[in-house]
XYZ file of C-alpha atoms in Angstrom:
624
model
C 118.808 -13.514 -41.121
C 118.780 -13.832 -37.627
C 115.726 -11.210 -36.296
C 116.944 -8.172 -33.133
C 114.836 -8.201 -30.526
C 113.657 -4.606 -31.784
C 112.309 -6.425 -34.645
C 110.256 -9.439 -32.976
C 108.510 -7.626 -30.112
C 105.757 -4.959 -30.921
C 104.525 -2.617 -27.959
C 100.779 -4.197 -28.347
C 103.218 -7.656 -26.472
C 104.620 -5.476 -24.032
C 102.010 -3.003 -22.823
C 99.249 -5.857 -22.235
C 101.048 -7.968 -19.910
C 102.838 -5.075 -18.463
C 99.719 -4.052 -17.732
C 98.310 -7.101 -16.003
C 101.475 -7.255 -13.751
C 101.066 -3.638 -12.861
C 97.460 -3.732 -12.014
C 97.624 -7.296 -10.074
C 101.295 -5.658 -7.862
C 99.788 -2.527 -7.059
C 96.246 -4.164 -5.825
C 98.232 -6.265 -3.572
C 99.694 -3.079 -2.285
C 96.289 -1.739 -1.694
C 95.687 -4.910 0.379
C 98.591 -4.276 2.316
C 100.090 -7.644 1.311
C 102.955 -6.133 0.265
C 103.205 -4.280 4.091
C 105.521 -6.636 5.895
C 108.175 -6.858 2.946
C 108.301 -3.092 2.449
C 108.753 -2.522 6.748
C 111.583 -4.886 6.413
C 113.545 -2.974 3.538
C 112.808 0.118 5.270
C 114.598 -1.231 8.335
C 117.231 -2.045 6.573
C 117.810 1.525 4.859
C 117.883 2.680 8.253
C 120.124 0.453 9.651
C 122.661 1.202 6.570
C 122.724 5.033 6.934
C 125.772 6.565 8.248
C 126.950 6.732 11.407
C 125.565 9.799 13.115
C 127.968 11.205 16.054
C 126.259 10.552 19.663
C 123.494 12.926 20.975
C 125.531 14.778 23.692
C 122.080 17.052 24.836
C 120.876 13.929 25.818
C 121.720 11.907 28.741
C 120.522 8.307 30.245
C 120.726 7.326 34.047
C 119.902 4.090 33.502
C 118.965 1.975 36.827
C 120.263 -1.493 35.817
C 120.869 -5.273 37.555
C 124.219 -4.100 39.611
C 122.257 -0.962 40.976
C 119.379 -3.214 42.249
C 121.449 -5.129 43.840
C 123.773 -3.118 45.562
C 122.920 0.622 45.383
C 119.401 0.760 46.179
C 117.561 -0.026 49.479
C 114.536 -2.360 47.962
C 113.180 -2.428 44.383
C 111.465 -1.015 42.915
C 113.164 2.063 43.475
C 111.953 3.876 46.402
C 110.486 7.536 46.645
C 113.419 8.685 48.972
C 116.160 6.879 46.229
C 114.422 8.462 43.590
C 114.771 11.822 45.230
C 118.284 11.901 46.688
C 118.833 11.015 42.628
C 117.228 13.855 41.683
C 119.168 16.100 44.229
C 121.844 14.979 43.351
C 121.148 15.647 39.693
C 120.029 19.163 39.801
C 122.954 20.337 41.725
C 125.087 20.254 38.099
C 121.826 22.155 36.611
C 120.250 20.147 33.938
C 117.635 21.628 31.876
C 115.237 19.382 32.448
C 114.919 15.661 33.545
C 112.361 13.163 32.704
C 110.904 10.369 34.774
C 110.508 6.959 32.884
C 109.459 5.250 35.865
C 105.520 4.485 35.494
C 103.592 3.989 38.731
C 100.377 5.587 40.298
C 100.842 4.765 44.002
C 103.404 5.981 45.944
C 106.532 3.720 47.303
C 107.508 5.115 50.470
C 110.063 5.824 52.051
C 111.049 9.317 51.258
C 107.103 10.345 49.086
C 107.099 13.772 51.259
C 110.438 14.528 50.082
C 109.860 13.548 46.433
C 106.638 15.241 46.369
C 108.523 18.673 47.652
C 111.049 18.445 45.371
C 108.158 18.164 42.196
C 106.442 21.280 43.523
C 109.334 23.142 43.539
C 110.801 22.156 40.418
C 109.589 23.023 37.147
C 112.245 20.959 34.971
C 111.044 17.688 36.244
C 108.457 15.542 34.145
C 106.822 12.652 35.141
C 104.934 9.902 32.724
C 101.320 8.215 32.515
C 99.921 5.595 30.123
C 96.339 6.057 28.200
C 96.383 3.130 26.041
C 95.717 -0.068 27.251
C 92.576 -1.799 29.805
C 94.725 -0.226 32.681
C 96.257 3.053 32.408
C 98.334 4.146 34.650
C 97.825 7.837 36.598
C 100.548 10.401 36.368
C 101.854 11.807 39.928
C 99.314 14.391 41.432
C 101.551 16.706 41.843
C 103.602 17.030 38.023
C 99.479 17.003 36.510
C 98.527 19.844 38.628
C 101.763 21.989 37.543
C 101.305 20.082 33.673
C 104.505 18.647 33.754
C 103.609 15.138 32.636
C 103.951 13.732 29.243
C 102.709 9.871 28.207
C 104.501 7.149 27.027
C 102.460 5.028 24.822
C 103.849 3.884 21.928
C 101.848 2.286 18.679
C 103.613 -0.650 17.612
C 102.899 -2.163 13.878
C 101.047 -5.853 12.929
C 105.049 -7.236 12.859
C 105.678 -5.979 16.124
C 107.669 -3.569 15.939
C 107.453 0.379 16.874
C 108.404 2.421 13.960
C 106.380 5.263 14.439
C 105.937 8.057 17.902
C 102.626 9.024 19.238
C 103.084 12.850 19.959
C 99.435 13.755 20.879
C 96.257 12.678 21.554
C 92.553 13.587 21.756
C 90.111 12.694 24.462
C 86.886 14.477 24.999
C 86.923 13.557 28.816
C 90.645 14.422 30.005
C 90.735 13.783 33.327
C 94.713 13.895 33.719
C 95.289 18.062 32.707
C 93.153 20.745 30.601
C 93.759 20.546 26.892
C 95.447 17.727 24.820
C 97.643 14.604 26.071
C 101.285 15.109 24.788
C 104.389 12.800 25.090
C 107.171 12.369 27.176
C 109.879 13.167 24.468
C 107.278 16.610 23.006
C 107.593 17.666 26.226
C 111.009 17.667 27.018
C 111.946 18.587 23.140
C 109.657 21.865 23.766
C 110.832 22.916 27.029
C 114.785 22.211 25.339
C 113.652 24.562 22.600
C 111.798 27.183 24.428
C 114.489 27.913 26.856
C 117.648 27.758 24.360
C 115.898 29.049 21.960
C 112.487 31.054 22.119
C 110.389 27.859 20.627
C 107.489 27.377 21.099
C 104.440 24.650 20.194
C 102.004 25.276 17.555
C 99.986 23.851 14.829
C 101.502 23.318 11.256
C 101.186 26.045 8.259
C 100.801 22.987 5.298
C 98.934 20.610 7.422
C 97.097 22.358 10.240
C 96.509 18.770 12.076
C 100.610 18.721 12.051
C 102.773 20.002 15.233
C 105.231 23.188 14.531
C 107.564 24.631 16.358
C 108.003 28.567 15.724
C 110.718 30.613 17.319
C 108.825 33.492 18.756
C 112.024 35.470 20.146
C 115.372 34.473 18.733
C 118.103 33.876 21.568
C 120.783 32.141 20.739
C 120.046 29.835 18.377
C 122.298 29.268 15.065
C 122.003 31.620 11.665
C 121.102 27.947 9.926
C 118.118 27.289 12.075
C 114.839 28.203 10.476
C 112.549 30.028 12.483
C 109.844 27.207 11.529
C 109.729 23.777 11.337
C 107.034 21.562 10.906
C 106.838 18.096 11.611
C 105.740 15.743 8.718
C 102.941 14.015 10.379
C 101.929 10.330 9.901
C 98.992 9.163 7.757
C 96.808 5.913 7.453
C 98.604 5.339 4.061
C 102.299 7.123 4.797
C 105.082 5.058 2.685
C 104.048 1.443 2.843
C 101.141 1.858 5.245
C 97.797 0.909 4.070
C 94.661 1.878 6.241
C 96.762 2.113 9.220
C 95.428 3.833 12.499
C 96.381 7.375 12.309
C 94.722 8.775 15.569
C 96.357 11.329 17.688
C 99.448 12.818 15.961
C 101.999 11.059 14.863
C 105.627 10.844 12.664
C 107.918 8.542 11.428
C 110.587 7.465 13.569
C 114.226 8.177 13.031
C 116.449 6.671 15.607
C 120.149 7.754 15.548
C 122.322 5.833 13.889
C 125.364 5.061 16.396
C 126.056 2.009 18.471
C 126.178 4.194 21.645
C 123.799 7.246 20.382
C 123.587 8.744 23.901
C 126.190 9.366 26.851
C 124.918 6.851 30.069
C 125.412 6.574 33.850
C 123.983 4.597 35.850
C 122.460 5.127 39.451
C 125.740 4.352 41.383
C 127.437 6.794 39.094
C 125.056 9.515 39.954
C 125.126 8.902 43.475
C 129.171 8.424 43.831
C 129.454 11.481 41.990
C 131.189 9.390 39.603
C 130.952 11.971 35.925
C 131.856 15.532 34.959
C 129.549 18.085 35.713
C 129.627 19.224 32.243
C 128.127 15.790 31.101
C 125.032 17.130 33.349
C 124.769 20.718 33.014
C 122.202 22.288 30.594
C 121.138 18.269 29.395
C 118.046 16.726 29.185
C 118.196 13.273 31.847
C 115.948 10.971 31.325
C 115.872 8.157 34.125
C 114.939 5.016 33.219
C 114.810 1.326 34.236
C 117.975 -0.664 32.530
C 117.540 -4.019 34.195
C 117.125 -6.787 31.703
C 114.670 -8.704 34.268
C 112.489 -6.324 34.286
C 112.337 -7.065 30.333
C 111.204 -2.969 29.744
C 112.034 -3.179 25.760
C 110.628 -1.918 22.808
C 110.951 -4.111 19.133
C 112.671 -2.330 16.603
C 115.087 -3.613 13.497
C 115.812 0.112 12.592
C 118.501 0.498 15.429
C 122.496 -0.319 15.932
C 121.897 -0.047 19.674
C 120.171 -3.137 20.199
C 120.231 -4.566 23.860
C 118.653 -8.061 22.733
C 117.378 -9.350 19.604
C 115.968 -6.246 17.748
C 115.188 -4.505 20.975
C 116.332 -1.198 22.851
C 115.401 -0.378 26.239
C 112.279 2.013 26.985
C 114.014 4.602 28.041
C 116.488 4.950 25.385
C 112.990 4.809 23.149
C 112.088 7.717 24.665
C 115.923 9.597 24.093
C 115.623 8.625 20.432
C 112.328 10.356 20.269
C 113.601 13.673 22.000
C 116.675 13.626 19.922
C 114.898 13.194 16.561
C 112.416 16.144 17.764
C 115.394 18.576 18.475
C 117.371 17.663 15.430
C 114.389 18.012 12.833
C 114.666 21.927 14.639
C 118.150 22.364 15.208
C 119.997 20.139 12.976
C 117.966 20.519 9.896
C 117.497 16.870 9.949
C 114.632 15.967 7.031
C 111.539 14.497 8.714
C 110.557 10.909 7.089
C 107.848 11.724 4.267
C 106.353 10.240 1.135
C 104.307 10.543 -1.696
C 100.718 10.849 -1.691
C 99.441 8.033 -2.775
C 99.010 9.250 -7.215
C 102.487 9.742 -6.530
C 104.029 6.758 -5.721
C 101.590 4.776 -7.935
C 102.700 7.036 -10.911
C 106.278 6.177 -9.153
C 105.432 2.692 -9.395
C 104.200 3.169 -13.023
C 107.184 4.746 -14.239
C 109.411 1.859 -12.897
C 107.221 -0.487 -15.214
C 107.741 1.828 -18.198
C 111.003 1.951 -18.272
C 111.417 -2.099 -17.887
C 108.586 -2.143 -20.759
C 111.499 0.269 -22.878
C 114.316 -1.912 -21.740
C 113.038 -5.302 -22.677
C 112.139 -3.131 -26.326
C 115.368 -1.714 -26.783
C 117.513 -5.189 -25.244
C 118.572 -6.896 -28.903
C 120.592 -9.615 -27.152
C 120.509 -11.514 -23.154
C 124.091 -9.870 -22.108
C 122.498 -6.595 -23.118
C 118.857 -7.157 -21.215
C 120.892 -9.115 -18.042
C 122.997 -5.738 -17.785
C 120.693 -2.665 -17.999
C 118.198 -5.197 -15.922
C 120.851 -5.343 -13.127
C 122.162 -1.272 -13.465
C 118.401 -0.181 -13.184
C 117.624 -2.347 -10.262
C 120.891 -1.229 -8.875
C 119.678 2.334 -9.578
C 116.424 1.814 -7.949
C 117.688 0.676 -4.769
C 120.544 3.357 -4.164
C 118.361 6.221 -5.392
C 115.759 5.453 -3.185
C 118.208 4.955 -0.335
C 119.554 8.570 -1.457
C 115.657 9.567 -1.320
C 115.635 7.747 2.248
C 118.576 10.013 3.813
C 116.661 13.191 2.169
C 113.584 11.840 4.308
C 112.000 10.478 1.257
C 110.422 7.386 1.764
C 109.145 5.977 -1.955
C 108.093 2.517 -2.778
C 111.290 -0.343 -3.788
C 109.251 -3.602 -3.060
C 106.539 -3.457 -5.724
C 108.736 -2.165 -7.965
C 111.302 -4.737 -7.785
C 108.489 -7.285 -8.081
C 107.190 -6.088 -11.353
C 110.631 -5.827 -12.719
C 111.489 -9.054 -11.548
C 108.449 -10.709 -13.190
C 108.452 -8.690 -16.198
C 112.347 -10.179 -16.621
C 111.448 -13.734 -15.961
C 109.033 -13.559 -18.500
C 110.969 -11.714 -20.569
C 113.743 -14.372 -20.388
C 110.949 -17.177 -20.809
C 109.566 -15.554 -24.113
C 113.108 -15.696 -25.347
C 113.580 -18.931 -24.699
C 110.947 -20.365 -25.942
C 111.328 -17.684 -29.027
C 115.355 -18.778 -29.890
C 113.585 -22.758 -29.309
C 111.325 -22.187 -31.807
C 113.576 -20.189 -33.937
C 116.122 -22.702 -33.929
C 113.604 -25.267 -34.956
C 112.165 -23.240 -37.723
C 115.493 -23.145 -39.215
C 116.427 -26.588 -38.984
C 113.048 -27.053 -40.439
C 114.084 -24.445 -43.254
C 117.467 -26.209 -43.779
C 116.494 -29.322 -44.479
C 113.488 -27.820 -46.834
C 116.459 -25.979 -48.595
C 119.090 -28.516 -48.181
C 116.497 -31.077 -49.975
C 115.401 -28.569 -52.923
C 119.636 -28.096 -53.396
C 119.760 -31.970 -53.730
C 116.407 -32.066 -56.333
C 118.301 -29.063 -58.221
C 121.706 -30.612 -58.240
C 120.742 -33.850 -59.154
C 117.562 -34.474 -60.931
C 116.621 -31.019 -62.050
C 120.484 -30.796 -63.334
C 119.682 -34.131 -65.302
C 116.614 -33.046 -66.594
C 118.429 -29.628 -67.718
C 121.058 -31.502 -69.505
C 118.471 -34.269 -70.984
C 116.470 -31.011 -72.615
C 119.446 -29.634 -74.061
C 120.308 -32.944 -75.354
C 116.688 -33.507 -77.192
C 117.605 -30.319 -78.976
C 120.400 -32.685 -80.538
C 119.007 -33.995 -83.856
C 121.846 -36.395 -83.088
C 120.356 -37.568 -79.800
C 119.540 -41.169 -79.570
C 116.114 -41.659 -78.180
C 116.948 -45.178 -76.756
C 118.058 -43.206 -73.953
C 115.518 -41.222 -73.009
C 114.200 -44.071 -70.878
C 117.217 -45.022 -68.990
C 117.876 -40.844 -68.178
C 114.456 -40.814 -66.765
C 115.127 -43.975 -64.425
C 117.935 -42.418 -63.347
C 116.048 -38.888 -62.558
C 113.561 -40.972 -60.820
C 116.717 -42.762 -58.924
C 117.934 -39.528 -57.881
C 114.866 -38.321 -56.616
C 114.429 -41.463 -54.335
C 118.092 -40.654 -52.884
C 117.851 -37.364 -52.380
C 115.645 -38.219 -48.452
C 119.051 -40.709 -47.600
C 121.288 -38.018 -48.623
C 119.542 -35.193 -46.233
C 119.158 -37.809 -43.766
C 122.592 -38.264 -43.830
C 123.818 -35.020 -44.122
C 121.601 -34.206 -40.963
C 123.331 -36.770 -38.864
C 126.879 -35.498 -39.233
C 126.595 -31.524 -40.550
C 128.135 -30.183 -37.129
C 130.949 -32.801 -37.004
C 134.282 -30.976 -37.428
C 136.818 -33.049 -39.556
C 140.145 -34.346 -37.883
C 142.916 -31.225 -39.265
C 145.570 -34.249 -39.509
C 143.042 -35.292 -42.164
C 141.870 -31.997 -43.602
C 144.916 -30.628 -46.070
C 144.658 -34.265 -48.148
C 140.731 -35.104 -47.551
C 139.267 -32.338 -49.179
C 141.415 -32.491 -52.281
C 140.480 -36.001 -52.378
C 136.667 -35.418 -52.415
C 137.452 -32.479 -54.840
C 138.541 -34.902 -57.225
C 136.202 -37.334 -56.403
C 133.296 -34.792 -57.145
C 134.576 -34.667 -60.621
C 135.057 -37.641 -61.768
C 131.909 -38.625 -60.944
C 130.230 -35.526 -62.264
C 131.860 -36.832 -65.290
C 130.112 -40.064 -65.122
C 126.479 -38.818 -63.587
C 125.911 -36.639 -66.406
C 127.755 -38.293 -69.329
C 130.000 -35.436 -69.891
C 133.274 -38.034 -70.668
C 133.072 -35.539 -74.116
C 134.183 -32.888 -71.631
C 137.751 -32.144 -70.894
C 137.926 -31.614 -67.074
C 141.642 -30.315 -65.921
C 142.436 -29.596 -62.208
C 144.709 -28.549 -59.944
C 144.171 -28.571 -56.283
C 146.684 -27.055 -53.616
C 146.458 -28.350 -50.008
C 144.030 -26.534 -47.891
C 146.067 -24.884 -44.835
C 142.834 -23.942 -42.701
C 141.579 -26.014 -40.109
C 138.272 -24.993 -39.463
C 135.607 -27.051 -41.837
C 132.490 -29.077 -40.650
C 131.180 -32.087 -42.495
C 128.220 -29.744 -43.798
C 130.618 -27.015 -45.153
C 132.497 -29.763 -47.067
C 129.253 -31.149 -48.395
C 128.618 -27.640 -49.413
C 131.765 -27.214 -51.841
C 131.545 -30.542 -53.122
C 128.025 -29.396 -54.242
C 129.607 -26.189 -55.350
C 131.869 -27.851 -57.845
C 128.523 -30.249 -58.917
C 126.660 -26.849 -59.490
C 129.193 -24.759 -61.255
C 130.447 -27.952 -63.687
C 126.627 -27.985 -64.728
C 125.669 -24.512 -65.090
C 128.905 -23.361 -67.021
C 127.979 -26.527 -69.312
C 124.269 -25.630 -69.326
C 124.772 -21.883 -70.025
C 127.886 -21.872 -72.213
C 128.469 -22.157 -75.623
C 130.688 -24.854 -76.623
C 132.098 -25.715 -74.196
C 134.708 -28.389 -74.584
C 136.932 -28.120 -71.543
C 136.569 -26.792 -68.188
C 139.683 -25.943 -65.995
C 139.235 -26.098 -61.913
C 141.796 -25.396 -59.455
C 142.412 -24.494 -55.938
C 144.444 -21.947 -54.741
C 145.569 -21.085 -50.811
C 146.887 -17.275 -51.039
C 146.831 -14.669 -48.349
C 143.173 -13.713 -48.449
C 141.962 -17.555 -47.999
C 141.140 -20.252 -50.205
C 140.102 -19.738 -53.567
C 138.030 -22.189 -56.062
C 138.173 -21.342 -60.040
C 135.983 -22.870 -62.707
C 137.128 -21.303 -66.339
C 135.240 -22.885 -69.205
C 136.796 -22.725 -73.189
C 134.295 -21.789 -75.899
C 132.345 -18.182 -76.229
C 131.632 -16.498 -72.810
C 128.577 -16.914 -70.654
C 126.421 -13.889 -72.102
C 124.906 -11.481 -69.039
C 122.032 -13.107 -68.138
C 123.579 -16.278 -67.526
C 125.932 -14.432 -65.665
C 123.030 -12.807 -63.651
C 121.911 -16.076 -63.202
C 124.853 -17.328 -61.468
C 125.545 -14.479 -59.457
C 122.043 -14.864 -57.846
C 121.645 -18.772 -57.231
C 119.890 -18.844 -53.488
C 122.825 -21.950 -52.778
C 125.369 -19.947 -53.201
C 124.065 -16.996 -51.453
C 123.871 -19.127 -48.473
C 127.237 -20.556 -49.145
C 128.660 -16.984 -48.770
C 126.983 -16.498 -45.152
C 128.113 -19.619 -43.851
C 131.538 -19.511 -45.286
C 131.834 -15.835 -45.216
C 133.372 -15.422 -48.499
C 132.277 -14.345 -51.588
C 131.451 -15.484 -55.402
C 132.457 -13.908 -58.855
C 131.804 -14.248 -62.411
C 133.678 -12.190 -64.937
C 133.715 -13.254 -69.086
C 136.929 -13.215 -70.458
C 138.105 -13.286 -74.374
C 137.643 -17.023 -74.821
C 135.425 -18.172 -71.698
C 134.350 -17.562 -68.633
C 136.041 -17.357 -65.264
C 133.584 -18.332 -61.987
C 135.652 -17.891 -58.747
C 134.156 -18.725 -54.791
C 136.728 -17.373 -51.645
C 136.847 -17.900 -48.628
């Protein structure tokens, strides 16, 4: 009987080396091994979302190749082209417009008139840099009035920027009073103040995360919660490990559209060549768009990619804003995750339920297919956790689920190998105790009932015993020989007259083998219609008639005459063996009902074996 896979594997197999894997994954995880795979997969979640519809509060005058060439008087851009821009923007009333040009020192001509137009405008925000040997000053004039905002960005060891500085802390702040804040906070909190009575604080769950809390309602929509708090970043956030968590910072979430934000460029702006209503109550944000002056930032989590895996800065800086004003007025989930007990018990579940799979799998097919629906369920889950702003661990799972199945796979090859080898081995031990049985042991049956003869001549006690000896000796070639052709089919051309042939064969020299000429053999054979024998099945039956000639002799009562035939009806083939004399009593019948050859005849045939005594004899039947 062929063992389930229920049977052969205990839980002390599985929970050891389920173990091992778990511990030696989830310390690679701790040594942020595992970092660079799990970025990548996140990347790829994000770039699979669906398509988000295009951030209309946002527009990008984007100062590209054809306006340095022909629009502008000298490049960089001037102060007095900067400011007949901005004049020209604020006449369609934006809300507020953002600078992305850094520089400390003033390019005249026009400063005076730029400078004017910053004091007298309070919508206009300039930019500074704090990281780096050489940061860069804000204008004097936005840091006396606090309308600056930095742009320093925190990139990761791959190089790429998948996270937004909001704030930072310095003890000597030499550029306003109280902390540094970014470009896109600042222009998200001035959006949300005037539309809509937000305003900046500190968060209610995390008092080191930013808020923003609507202090007096205006007009903003019945869905909008009155306060939001941003999830902030953590050394250990998602697949993080010991990463540098100064300031405040989040997760990024750029929108997902090829064109996520309406653009004009500087010629536009100065021909007048847009609506006013793409202007009016919008956050600008002007930024360089020239690819020479290579201003890009690395990302893989974007469809708006300028060059290989890289937007523009200033569209940066418009995904930021948008993602600000959407977690507020969109209800848009900010990107979270576990602490870390939670996604190692995440992680430990995973491995659990593999551990129960491989258990429960009784067959390959069966383990290949729940392998493949809960990998398949792992992924799309935790890219349905990923749009909730869920961000769990897939990588080390995947990797102790893949290694737990290849080992898996090896055990049960190397389990079926050895299987199939301990039942060759088997066979040929049973195979070889059938030949003993059938041959000498029959002899030496028949000899002992013969002794009982007071008729018995004892010159032949020495020539029965040579020839028990003789069959012993043949009984290896036989095997040997049986072993060499058992899985050979036999030609069905040949079939229908072969096996009647060896039928008959078997008889006659049953007959002879055993000395039985007193015994009155009479047979009838029909052809054999199915086509479906191997050279070992037809070894089997012609031992089948061997064994059933000697046992009715051996365990009836005088028996003179034995009748076998072969029938081919509707529920197969069937073999009969009915003896003459007094019937086989019950424990001879017992006997023959129980013989381990033709128990295993049965399974391999799939049929089935009967004995029933009748008036005068006994009637032995074998289908199939």
């Amino acid at each position: 009987m062929v063992k389930t896979n229920k049977q052969i594997i205990s839980w002390k197999y599985l929970v050891i080396p389920g173990t091992i894997i778990f511990t030696v994954v989830t310390l690679l995880r701790a040594l942020g091994w595992l970092q660079g795979w799990e970025w990548q997969l996140f990347d790829i979640m994000l770039r699979s979302r669906p398509l988000e519809s295009p951030d209309e509060r946002i527009v990008i005058v984007g100062i590209g190749e054809q306006d340095i060439q022909s629009t502008l008087q000298s490049y960089p851009i001037s102060d007095q082209d900067l400011a007949q821009l901005i004049n020209q923007l604020e006449q369609y009333d934006p809300i507020a417009i953002g600078l992305d040009i850094v520089r400390d020192l003033p390019t005249p001509p026009g400063t005076t008139e730029l400078n004017r137009i910053f004091e007298t405008r309070d919508n206009i925000f300039g930019v500074y840099t704090l990281i780096g040997l050489t940061p860069i000053a804000p204008n004097p004039t936005l840091k006396a009035k606090g309308q600056i905002g930095f742009v320093d960005t925190i990139t990761d060891d791959d190089g790429n920027y998948r996270r937004l500085l909001l704030e930072q802390f310095r003890e000597n702040n030499d550029h306003h009073d109280g902390p540094d804040y970014s470009l896109p906070l600042m222009l998200a909190d001035y959006y949300l103040n005037k539309n809509y009575g937000f305003v900046l604080e500190f968060g209610r769950r995390d008092q080191m995360a930013m808020a923003f809390k609507q202090e007096e309602p205006l007009s903003n929509p019945p869905s909008v919660p009155p306060f939001v708090e941003l999830p902030r970043f953590t050394q250990n956030t998602g697949a993080y490990v010991r990463a540098d968590d100064g300031g405040v910072q989040i997760l990024g979430q750029f929108r997902h559209h090829p064109q996520p934000f309406p653009e004009l460029s500087f010629t536009d702006v100065i021909n007048h060549n847009f609506a006013p209503e793409q202007i009016e109550g919008k956050i600008v944000l002007i930024g360089i768009t020239a690819t020479s002056e290579k201003d890009f930032v690395d990302t893989k989590a974007t469809l708006q990619n300028h060059s290989i895996n890289k937007i523009y800065g200033v569209h940066f800086l418009a995904h930021n804003t948008s993602q600000l004003i959407s977690e507020v007025l969109d209800g848009e989930r900010g990107l979270t995750s576990l602490p870390e007990v939670g996604e190692y018990l995440w992680i430990l579940g995973w491995t659990g339920l593999m551990l129960l799979v491989i258990k429960r799998s009784q067959s390959l097919p069966f383990f290949i297919l729940i392998y493949g629906v809960s990998q398949g369920a792992l992924v799309f889950g935790s890219y349905g956790l990923l749009l909730g702003g869920w961000w769990l661990p897939v990588v080390p799972v995947l990797i102790i689920n893949t290694v737990l199945a290849v080992a898996y796979l090896y055990y049960r090859y190397n389990f079926d190998f050895l299987s199939q080898e301990l039942a060759i081995r088997q066979n040929a031990i049973n195979e070889f105790f059938e030949e003993i049985h059938r041959t000498a042991l029959q002899r030496c049956s028949l000899l002992s009932r013969a002794l009982e003869d007071p008729d018995f001549d004892p010159s032949n006690l020495r020539q029965e015993i040579i020839a028990i000896d003789q069959d012993i000796r043949q009984a290896y070639e036989t095997i040997e020989a049986f072993f060499d052709h058992h899985d050979q089919r036999v030609n069905p051309q040949d079939l229908e007259t072969k096996i009647n042939k060896l039928f008959q064969q078997q008889l006659d020299q049953i007959l002879i083998k055993y000395q039985l000429n007193h015994l009155a053999l009479i047979t009838n054979f029909e052809p054999y219609c199915n086509h479906n024998l191997t050279q070992n099945q037809i070894y089997k039956l012609t031992q089948l008639i061997e064994e059933m000639i000697c046992n009715i002799y051996k365990h009836g009562v005088n028996v003179k005459r034995i009748k076998v035939e072969g029938t081919m009806q509707d529920v197969g083939y069937i073999l009969s063996f009915e003896n003459s004399g007094q019937p086989i009593d019950q424990a001879g019948i017992k006997q023959l009902e129980h013989k381990k050859f033709i128990k295993r005849l049965e399974q391999a045939l799939n049929g089935s074996f009967t004995v029933k005594a009748l008036d005068q004899g006994t009637l032995c039947q074998f289908r199939w």
